[in-house]
Amino acid sequence: MIKTVKLSKVFRTDEVETTALNEVSFEINKGEFVAIMGPSGCGKSTLLNILGLLDNPTTGEYFFLENEVSKHSEKQRANLRKKNIGFVFQNFNLIDELNVYENVELPLIYLGYSSSERKKRVEEVLEQMNILHRKKHFPLQLSGGQQQRVAVARAVVANPELILADEPTGNLDSAHGEEVMNLLEGLNKKGTTIIMVTHSQRDAEYAQRIIRLFDGQIINENIKKTAAK
């Protein structure tokens, strides 16, 4: 599903040049659950932005669904993103002015689903995430764990090929964090590919493989892990 070849990202200003990623190469197969770990500033979020087609690399190649996409325009990246990728963020990124139902419905509106199709799909996924009873509530009326469940529902409502999770339990207590990780594990068992950036070794135990970054380079990978129960 994903292949990077000597992927590099350099940020330049008039006075400073910073290498965030330095010739990163790896592959991720369809259906894998992969954790990306490393200290702050090692390039994890930069890599996730490129994998999620939010940014292009400076040099190197990025193959997504067998297509080389490293030089795609923003419009091309946006079309691929909305059809194939769901995002789960540490800060939830829900829209406060929209209720739970409307937040989850939004990706389907962008994709042109009919009203009846949207209703069916949104209610199905809210039921799956055990949050349907809160569909008319607004984000600020929910606990952190409930907000993250809504964020996961929004990420999966269009059945994406890939879910990218950036510190998905970072703002949650351990009980709610475990709940969210169990949701992601369940989605992976149904065939969704998941790539998760995390500082948490406990969360990483849910992944089948861990890629460790340091100073923009992979220092270790292909460490097979037994998924947590």
PDB file of C-alpha atoms in Angstrom:
ATOM      1  CA  MET A   1       0.000   0.000   0.000  1.00  0.00           C
ATOM      2  CA  ILE A   2       2.793   2.417   0.953  1.00  0.00           C
ATOM      3  CA  LYS A   3       6.416   2.569  -0.150  1.00  0.00           C
ATOM      4  CA  THR A   4       8.907   5.368   0.450  1.00  0.00           C
ATOM      5  CA  VAL A   5      12.301   5.547  -1.258  1.00  0.00           C
ATOM      6  CA  LYS A   6      14.952   7.860   0.238  1.00  0.00           C
ATOM      7  CA  LEU A   7      12.287  10.288   1.383  1.00  0.00           C
ATOM      8  CA  SER A   8      13.724  13.576   2.678  1.00  0.00           C
ATOM      9  CA  LYS A   9      12.153  16.779   3.927  1.00  0.00           C
ATOM     10  CA  VAL A  10      14.166  19.970   4.408  1.00  0.00           C
ATOM     11  CA  PHE A  11      12.707  23.162   5.851  1.00  0.00           C
ATOM     12  CA  ARG A  12      14.553  26.312   4.773  1.00  0.00           C
ATOM     13  CA  THR A  13      14.475  29.918   5.909  1.00  0.00           C
ATOM     14  CA  ASP A  14      16.820  32.733   4.924  1.00  0.00           C
ATOM     15  CA  GLU A  15      19.270  31.739   7.646  1.00  0.00           C
ATOM     16  CA  VAL A  16      18.508  28.190   8.707  1.00  0.00           C
ATOM     17  CA  GLU A  17      18.142  24.840   6.948  1.00  0.00           C
ATOM     18  CA  THR A  18      16.602  22.014   8.989  1.00  0.00           C
ATOM     19  CA  THR A  19      16.485  18.413   7.811  1.00  0.00           C
ATOM     20  CA  ALA A  20      13.347  16.853   9.293  1.00  0.00           C
ATOM     21  CA  LEU A  21      13.595  13.576   7.342  1.00  0.00           C
ATOM     22  CA  ASN A  22      16.777  12.128   5.899  1.00  0.00           C
ATOM     23  CA  GLU A  23      16.425   9.445   3.173  1.00  0.00           C
ATOM     24  CA  VAL A  24      13.692   7.427   4.880  1.00  0.00           C
ATOM     25  CA  SER A  25      12.790   4.181   3.085  1.00  0.00           C
ATOM     26  CA  PHE A  26      10.214   1.584   4.155  1.00  0.00           C
ATOM     27  CA  GLU A  27       7.112  -0.300   3.028  1.00  0.00           C
ATOM     28  CA  ILE A  28       3.744  -0.857   4.687  1.00  0.00           C
ATOM     29  CA  ASN A  29       1.401  -3.543   3.412  1.00  0.00           C
ATOM     30  CA  LYS A  30      -2.366  -3.357   3.238  1.00  0.00           C
ATOM     31  CA  GLY A  31      -3.920  -4.455   6.517  1.00  0.00           C
ATOM     32  CA  GLU A  32      -0.904  -3.730   8.718  1.00  0.00           C
ATOM     33  CA  PHE A  33      -0.995  -1.842  12.015  1.00  0.00           C
ATOM     34  CA  VAL A  34       2.286   0.083  12.279  1.00  0.00           C
ATOM     35  CA  ALA A  35       3.474   2.352  15.079  1.00  0.00           C
ATOM     36  CA  ILE A  36       6.020   5.108  14.446  1.00  0.00           C
ATOM     37  CA  MET A  37       7.988   6.050  17.557  1.00  0.00           C
ATOM     38  CA  GLY A  38      10.811   8.386  18.504  1.00  0.00           C
ATOM     39  CA  PRO A  39      11.637  11.441  20.615  1.00  0.00           C
ATOM     40  CA  SER A  40      10.086  14.866  20.021  1.00  0.00           C
ATOM     41  CA  GLY A  41      11.579  16.537  16.952  1.00  0.00           C
ATOM     42  CA  CYS A  42      12.682  13.287  15.302  1.00  0.00           C
ATOM     43  CA  GLY A  43      10.440  13.752  12.245  1.00  0.00           C
ATOM     44  CA  LYS A  44       7.405  11.651  13.188  1.00  0.00           C
ATOM     45  CA  SER A  45       4.771  14.296  12.479  1.00  0.00           C
ATOM     46  CA  THR A  46       6.545  15.426   9.311  1.00  0.00           C
ATOM     47  CA  LEU A  47       6.520  11.841   8.054  1.00  0.00           C
ATOM     48  CA  LEU A  48       2.842  11.438   8.929  1.00  0.00           C
ATOM     49  CA  ASN A  49       1.992  14.652   7.056  1.00  0.00           C
ATOM     50  CA  ILE A  50       3.702  13.324   3.940  1.00  0.00           C
ATOM     51  CA  LEU A  51       2.103   9.866   4.243  1.00  0.00           C
ATOM     52  CA  GLY A  52      -1.263  11.603   4.692  1.00  0.00           C
ATOM     53  CA  LEU A  53      -0.715  13.715   1.561  1.00  0.00           C
ATOM     54  CA  LEU A  54      -0.806  16.930   3.563  1.00  0.00           C
ATOM     55  CA  ASP A  55       2.706  17.803   2.358  1.00  0.00           C
ATOM     56  CA  ASN A  56       5.223  16.773  -0.290  1.00  0.00           C
ATOM     57  CA  PRO A  57       8.781  15.593   0.399  1.00  0.00           C
ATOM     58  CA  THR A  58      11.755  17.695  -0.706  1.00  0.00           C
ATOM     59  CA  THR A  59      13.376  14.707  -2.411  1.00  0.00           C
ATOM     60  CA  GLY A  60      12.703  11.001  -2.733  1.00  0.00           C
ATOM     61  CA  GLU A  61       9.722   8.962  -3.879  1.00  0.00           C
ATOM     62  CA  TYR A  62       6.421   8.128  -2.216  1.00  0.00           C
ATOM     63  CA  PHE A  63       4.236   5.387  -3.662  1.00  0.00           C
ATOM     64  CA  PHE A  64       0.644   5.290  -2.376  1.00  0.00           C
ATOM     65  CA  LEU A  65      -1.653   2.570  -3.724  1.00  0.00           C
ATOM     66  CA  GLU A  66       1.078   1.828  -6.296  1.00  0.00           C
ATOM     67  CA  ASN A  67       1.117   5.393  -7.645  1.00  0.00           C
ATOM     68  CA  GLU A  68       4.105   7.740  -7.239  1.00  0.00           C
ATOM     69  CA  VAL A  69       2.613  10.793  -5.537  1.00  0.00           C
ATOM     70  CA  SER A  70       5.617  12.746  -4.203  1.00  0.00           C
ATOM     71  CA  LYS A  71       5.212  15.600  -6.690  1.00  0.00           C
ATOM     72  CA  HIS A  72       1.426  15.760  -6.746  1.00  0.00           C
ATOM     73  CA  SER A  73      -0.270  19.148  -6.620  1.00  0.00           C
ATOM     74  CA  GLU A  74      -2.411  20.108  -3.621  1.00  0.00           C
ATOM     75  CA  LYS A  75      -5.568  19.406  -5.654  1.00  0.00           C
ATOM     76  CA  GLN A  76      -4.341  15.929  -6.603  1.00  0.00           C
ATOM     77  CA  ARG A  77      -3.345  15.206  -3.003  1.00  0.00           C
ATOM     78  CA  ALA A  78      -6.710  16.431  -1.713  1.00  0.00           C
ATOM     79  CA  ASN A  79      -8.607  14.117  -4.071  1.00  0.00           C
ATOM     80  CA  LEU A  80      -6.569  11.116  -2.951  1.00  0.00           C
ATOM     81  CA  ARG A  81      -6.878  12.068   0.716  1.00  0.00           C
ATOM     82  CA  LYS A  82     -10.631  12.414   0.870  1.00  0.00           C
ATOM     83  CA  LYS A  83     -11.221   9.108  -0.935  1.00  0.00           C
ATOM     84  CA  ASN A  84      -8.650   6.959   0.832  1.00  0.00           C
ATOM     85  CA  ILE A  85      -7.388   8.365   4.157  1.00  0.00           C
ATOM     86  CA  GLY A  86      -8.966   9.006   7.547  1.00  0.00           C
ATOM     87  CA  PHE A  87      -7.196  11.064  10.235  1.00  0.00           C
ATOM     88  CA  VAL A  88      -7.361  10.779  14.028  1.00  0.00           C
ATOM     89  CA  PHE A  89      -5.633  13.626  15.890  1.00  0.00           C
ATOM     90  CA  GLN A  90      -4.487  14.036  19.494  1.00  0.00           C
ATOM     91  CA  ASN A  91      -6.591  17.195  19.858  1.00  0.00           C
ATOM     92  CA  PHE A  92      -9.661  15.573  18.219  1.00  0.00           C
ATOM     93  CA  ASN A  93     -10.059  18.488  15.716  1.00  0.00           C
ATOM     94  CA  LEU A  94     -13.835  18.385  15.931  1.00  0.00           C
ATOM     95  CA  ILE A  95     -15.829  21.435  14.850  1.00  0.00           C
ATOM     96  CA  ASP A  96     -17.371  22.945  17.984  1.00  0.00           C
ATOM     97  CA  GLU A  97     -20.294  24.540  16.096  1.00  0.00           C
ATOM     98  CA  LEU A  98     -21.420  21.167  14.682  1.00  0.00           C
ATOM     99  CA  ASN A  99     -23.032  18.417  16.711  1.00  0.00           C
ATOM    100  CA  VAL A 100     -21.727  14.834  16.792  1.00  0.00           C
ATOM    101  CA  TYR A 101     -23.844  13.717  13.842  1.00  0.00           C
ATOM    102  CA  GLU A 102     -22.809  16.709  11.719  1.00  0.00           C
ATOM    103  CA  ASN A 103     -19.103  16.291  12.511  1.00  0.00           C
ATOM    104  CA  VAL A 104     -19.171  12.666  11.400  1.00  0.00           C
ATOM    105  CA  GLU A 105     -21.327  13.439   8.357  1.00  0.00           C
ATOM    106  CA  LEU A 106     -18.940  16.070   6.979  1.00  0.00           C
ATOM    107  CA  PRO A 107     -16.562  13.757   5.017  1.00  0.00           C
ATOM    108  CA  LEU A 108     -19.552  12.143   3.297  1.00  0.00           C
ATOM    109  CA  ILE A 109     -20.836  15.549   2.191  1.00  0.00           C
ATOM    110  CA  TYR A 110     -17.453  16.289   0.605  1.00  0.00           C
ATOM    111  CA  LEU A 111     -17.597  12.923  -1.173  1.00  0.00           C
ATOM    112  CA  GLY A 112     -21.061  13.588  -2.583  1.00  0.00           C
ATOM    113  CA  TYR A 113     -23.068  10.935  -0.701  1.00  0.00           C
ATOM    114  CA  SER A 114     -26.844  11.387  -0.826  1.00  0.00           C
ATOM    115  CA  SER A 115     -28.717  12.446   2.302  1.00  0.00           C
ATOM    116  CA  SER A 116     -30.160   8.963   2.848  1.00  0.00           C
ATOM    117  CA  GLU A 117     -26.756   7.316   2.346  1.00  0.00           C
ATOM    118  CA  ARG A 118     -25.184   9.755   4.798  1.00  0.00           C
ATOM    119  CA  LYS A 119     -27.819   9.078   7.447  1.00  0.00           C
ATOM    120  CA  LYS A 120     -27.427   5.314   7.149  1.00  0.00           C
ATOM    121  CA  ARG A 121     -23.641   5.379   7.263  1.00  0.00           C
ATOM    122  CA  VAL A 122     -23.320   7.961  10.060  1.00  0.00           C
ATOM    123  CA  GLU A 123     -25.766   6.161  12.341  1.00  0.00           C
ATOM    124  CA  GLU A 124     -24.083   2.810  11.654  1.00  0.00           C
ATOM    125  CA  VAL A 125     -20.631   4.099  12.588  1.00  0.00           C
ATOM    126  CA  LEU A 126     -21.881   6.031  15.634  1.00  0.00           C
ATOM    127  CA  GLU A 127     -23.541   2.832  16.838  1.00  0.00           C
ATOM    128  CA  GLN A 128     -20.302   0.945  16.232  1.00  0.00           C
ATOM    129  CA  MET A 129     -18.413   3.514  18.341  1.00  0.00           C
ATOM    130  CA  ASN A 130     -21.124   3.401  21.063  1.00  0.00           C
ATOM    131  CA  ILE A 131     -21.793   7.137  20.752  1.00  0.00           C
ATOM    132  CA  LEU A 132     -25.099   7.184  18.804  1.00  0.00           C
ATOM    133  CA  HIS A 133     -27.004   8.287  21.912  1.00  0.00           C
ATOM    134  CA  ARG A 134     -24.924  11.495  21.860  1.00  0.00           C
ATOM    135  CA  LYS A 135     -25.497  12.349  18.191  1.00  0.00           C
ATOM    136  CA  LYS A 136     -27.213  15.686  18.941  1.00  0.00           C
ATOM    137  CA  HIS A 137     -24.637  16.780  21.508  1.00  0.00           C
ATOM    138  CA  PHE A 138     -21.862  19.236  20.687  1.00  0.00           C
ATOM    139  CA  PRO A 139     -18.144  18.434  21.232  1.00  0.00           C
ATOM    140  CA  LEU A 140     -17.853  20.631  24.329  1.00  0.00           C
ATOM    141  CA  GLN A 141     -20.656  18.631  25.959  1.00  0.00           C
ATOM    142  CA  LEU A 142     -18.624  15.405  25.687  1.00  0.00           C
ATOM    143  CA  SER A 143     -15.774  13.897  27.694  1.00  0.00           C
ATOM    144  CA  GLY A 144     -12.354  13.544  26.096  1.00  0.00           C
ATOM    145  CA  GLY A 145     -12.927   9.840  25.482  1.00  0.00           C
ATOM    146  CA  GLN A 146     -16.275  10.529  23.841  1.00  0.00           C
ATOM    147  CA  GLN A 147     -14.771  13.241  21.640  1.00  0.00           C
ATOM    148  CA  GLN A 148     -12.063  10.863  20.472  1.00  0.00           C
ATOM    149  CA  ARG A 149     -14.692   8.213  19.689  1.00  0.00           C
ATOM    150  CA  VAL A 150     -16.452  10.808  17.522  1.00  0.00           C
ATOM    151  CA  ALA A 151     -13.112  11.619  15.857  1.00  0.00           C
ATOM    152  CA  VAL A 152     -12.549   7.922  15.112  1.00  0.00           C
ATOM    153  CA  ALA A 153     -16.096   7.667  13.743  1.00  0.00           C
ATOM    154  CA  ARG A 154     -15.427  10.627  11.438  1.00  0.00           C
ATOM    155  CA  ALA A 155     -12.166   9.022  10.298  1.00  0.00           C
ATOM    156  CA  VAL A 156     -13.792   5.712   9.322  1.00  0.00           C
ATOM    157  CA  VAL A 157     -17.242   6.804   8.112  1.00  0.00           C
ATOM    158  CA  ALA A 158     -16.194   6.753   4.442  1.00  0.00           C
ATOM    159  CA  ASN A 159     -14.458   3.350   4.767  1.00  0.00           C
ATOM    160  CA  PRO A 160     -10.946   4.649   4.022  1.00  0.00           C
ATOM    161  CA  GLU A 161      -8.125   2.343   2.982  1.00  0.00           C
ATOM    162  CA  LEU A 162      -5.828   3.944   5.550  1.00  0.00           C
ATOM    163  CA  ILE A 163      -6.169   5.561   8.966  1.00  0.00           C
ATOM    164  CA  LEU A 164      -3.399   7.850  10.213  1.00  0.00           C
ATOM    165  CA  ALA A 165      -3.467   8.441  13.963  1.00  0.00           C
ATOM    166  CA  ASP A 166      -1.274  11.157  15.504  1.00  0.00           C
ATOM    167  CA  GLU A 167      -0.912  10.546  19.275  1.00  0.00           C
ATOM    168  CA  PRO A 168      -4.559   9.403  19.433  1.00  0.00           C
ATOM    169  CA  THR A 169      -4.504   8.875  23.220  1.00  0.00           C
ATOM    170  CA  GLY A 170      -2.254  11.805  24.103  1.00  0.00           C
ATOM    171  CA  ASN A 171      -5.013  13.861  25.756  1.00  0.00           C
ATOM    172  CA  LEU A 172      -6.836  10.944  27.384  1.00  0.00           C
ATOM    173  CA  ASP A 173      -6.589   9.172  30.719  1.00  0.00           C
ATOM    174  CA  SER A 174      -5.504   5.530  30.674  1.00  0.00           C
ATOM    175  CA  ALA A 175      -9.030   4.064  30.660  1.00  0.00           C
ATOM    176  CA  HIS A 176     -10.242   6.220  27.757  1.00  0.00           C
ATOM    177  CA  GLY A 177      -6.916   5.738  25.987  1.00  0.00           C
ATOM    178  CA  GLU A 178      -7.309   1.965  26.150  1.00  0.00           C
ATOM    179  CA  GLU A 179     -10.846   2.309  24.808  1.00  0.00           C
ATOM    180  CA  VAL A 180      -9.614   4.234  21.762  1.00  0.00           C
ATOM    181  CA  MET A 181      -6.784   1.760  21.155  1.00  0.00           C
ATOM    182  CA  ASN A 182      -9.258  -1.127  21.278  1.00  0.00           C
ATOM    183  CA  LEU A 183     -11.365   0.689  18.673  1.00  0.00           C
ATOM    184  CA  LEU A 184      -8.343   1.075  16.386  1.00  0.00           C
ATOM    185  CA  GLU A 185      -7.340  -2.554  16.924  1.00  0.00           C
ATOM    186  CA  GLY A 186     -10.864  -3.668  16.034  1.00  0.00           C
ATOM    187  CA  LEU A 187     -10.831  -1.633  12.821  1.00  0.00           C
ATOM    188  CA  ASN A 188      -7.467  -3.135  11.904  1.00  0.00           C
ATOM    189  CA  LYS A 189      -8.809  -6.658  12.422  1.00  0.00           C
ATOM    190  CA  LYS A 190     -11.529  -5.810   9.899  1.00  0.00           C
ATOM    191  CA  GLY A 191      -8.864  -4.936   7.328  1.00  0.00           C
ATOM    192  CA  THR A 192      -8.150  -1.212   7.743  1.00  0.00           C
ATOM    193  CA  THR A 193      -4.486  -0.262   7.500  1.00  0.00           C
ATOM    194  CA  ILE A 194      -3.418   1.877  10.461  1.00  0.00           C
ATOM    195  CA  ILE A 195      -0.286   3.983  10.926  1.00  0.00           C
ATOM    196  CA  MET A 196       0.020   5.553  14.353  1.00  0.00           C
ATOM    197  CA  VAL A 197       2.532   8.059  15.691  1.00  0.00           C
ATOM    198  CA  THR A 198       2.930   7.618  19.425  1.00  0.00           C
ATOM    199  CA  HIS A 199       5.228   8.238  22.390  1.00  0.00           C
ATOM    200  CA  SER A 200       3.470   5.488  24.326  1.00  0.00           C
ATOM    201  CA  GLN A 201       5.078   2.063  24.439  1.00  0.00           C
ATOM    202  CA  ARG A 202       1.787   0.744  25.792  1.00  0.00           C
ATOM    203  CA  ASP A 203      -0.085   1.999  22.721  1.00  0.00           C
ATOM    204  CA  ALA A 204       2.659   0.707  20.426  1.00  0.00           C
ATOM    205  CA  GLU A 205       2.063  -2.818  21.771  1.00  0.00           C
ATOM    206  CA  TYR A 206      -1.170  -2.855  19.779  1.00  0.00           C
ATOM    207  CA  ALA A 207       0.800  -2.569  16.521  1.00  0.00           C
ATOM    208  CA  GLN A 208       2.236  -5.480  14.585  1.00  0.00           C
ATOM    209  CA  ARG A 209       5.359  -3.520  13.733  1.00  0.00           C
ATOM    210  CA  ILE A 210       7.235  -0.548  15.149  1.00  0.00           C
ATOM    211  CA  ILE A 211       9.342   1.896  13.125  1.00  0.00           C
ATOM    212  CA  ARG A 212      11.682   3.967  15.288  1.00  0.00           C
ATOM    213  CA  LEU A 213      12.916   7.356  14.124  1.00  0.00           C
ATOM    214  CA  PHE A 214      15.812   9.422  15.447  1.00  0.00           C
ATOM    215  CA  ASP A 215      17.060  12.681  13.923  1.00  0.00           C
ATOM    216  CA  GLY A 216      14.970  12.117  10.801  1.00  0.00           C
ATOM    217  CA  GLN A 217      16.269   8.622  10.113  1.00  0.00           C
ATOM    218  CA  ILE A 218      14.963   5.123  10.715  1.00  0.00           C
ATOM    219  CA  ILE A 219      17.151   3.455  13.333  1.00  0.00           C
ATOM    220  CA  ASN A 220      15.085   0.310  13.766  1.00  0.00           C
ATOM    221  CA  GLU A 221      12.109  -1.374  12.092  1.00  0.00           C
ATOM    222  CA  ASN A 222      10.432  -4.682  11.362  1.00  0.00           C
ATOM    223  CA  ILE A 223      10.194  -5.443  15.062  1.00  0.00           C
ATOM    224  CA  LYS A 224       7.300  -7.857  15.129  1.00  0.00           C
ATOM    225  CA  LYS A 225       5.005  -7.270  18.057  1.00  0.00           C
ATOM    226  CA  THR A 226       2.173  -9.386  19.371  1.00  0.00           C
ATOM    227  CA  ALA A 227      -0.928  -7.197  19.444  1.00  0.00           C
ATOM    228  CA  ALA A 228      -2.256  -6.460  22.910  1.00  0.00           C
ATOM    229  CA  LYS A 229      -5.349  -8.292  23.995  1.00  0.00           C
TER     230      LYS A 229
END
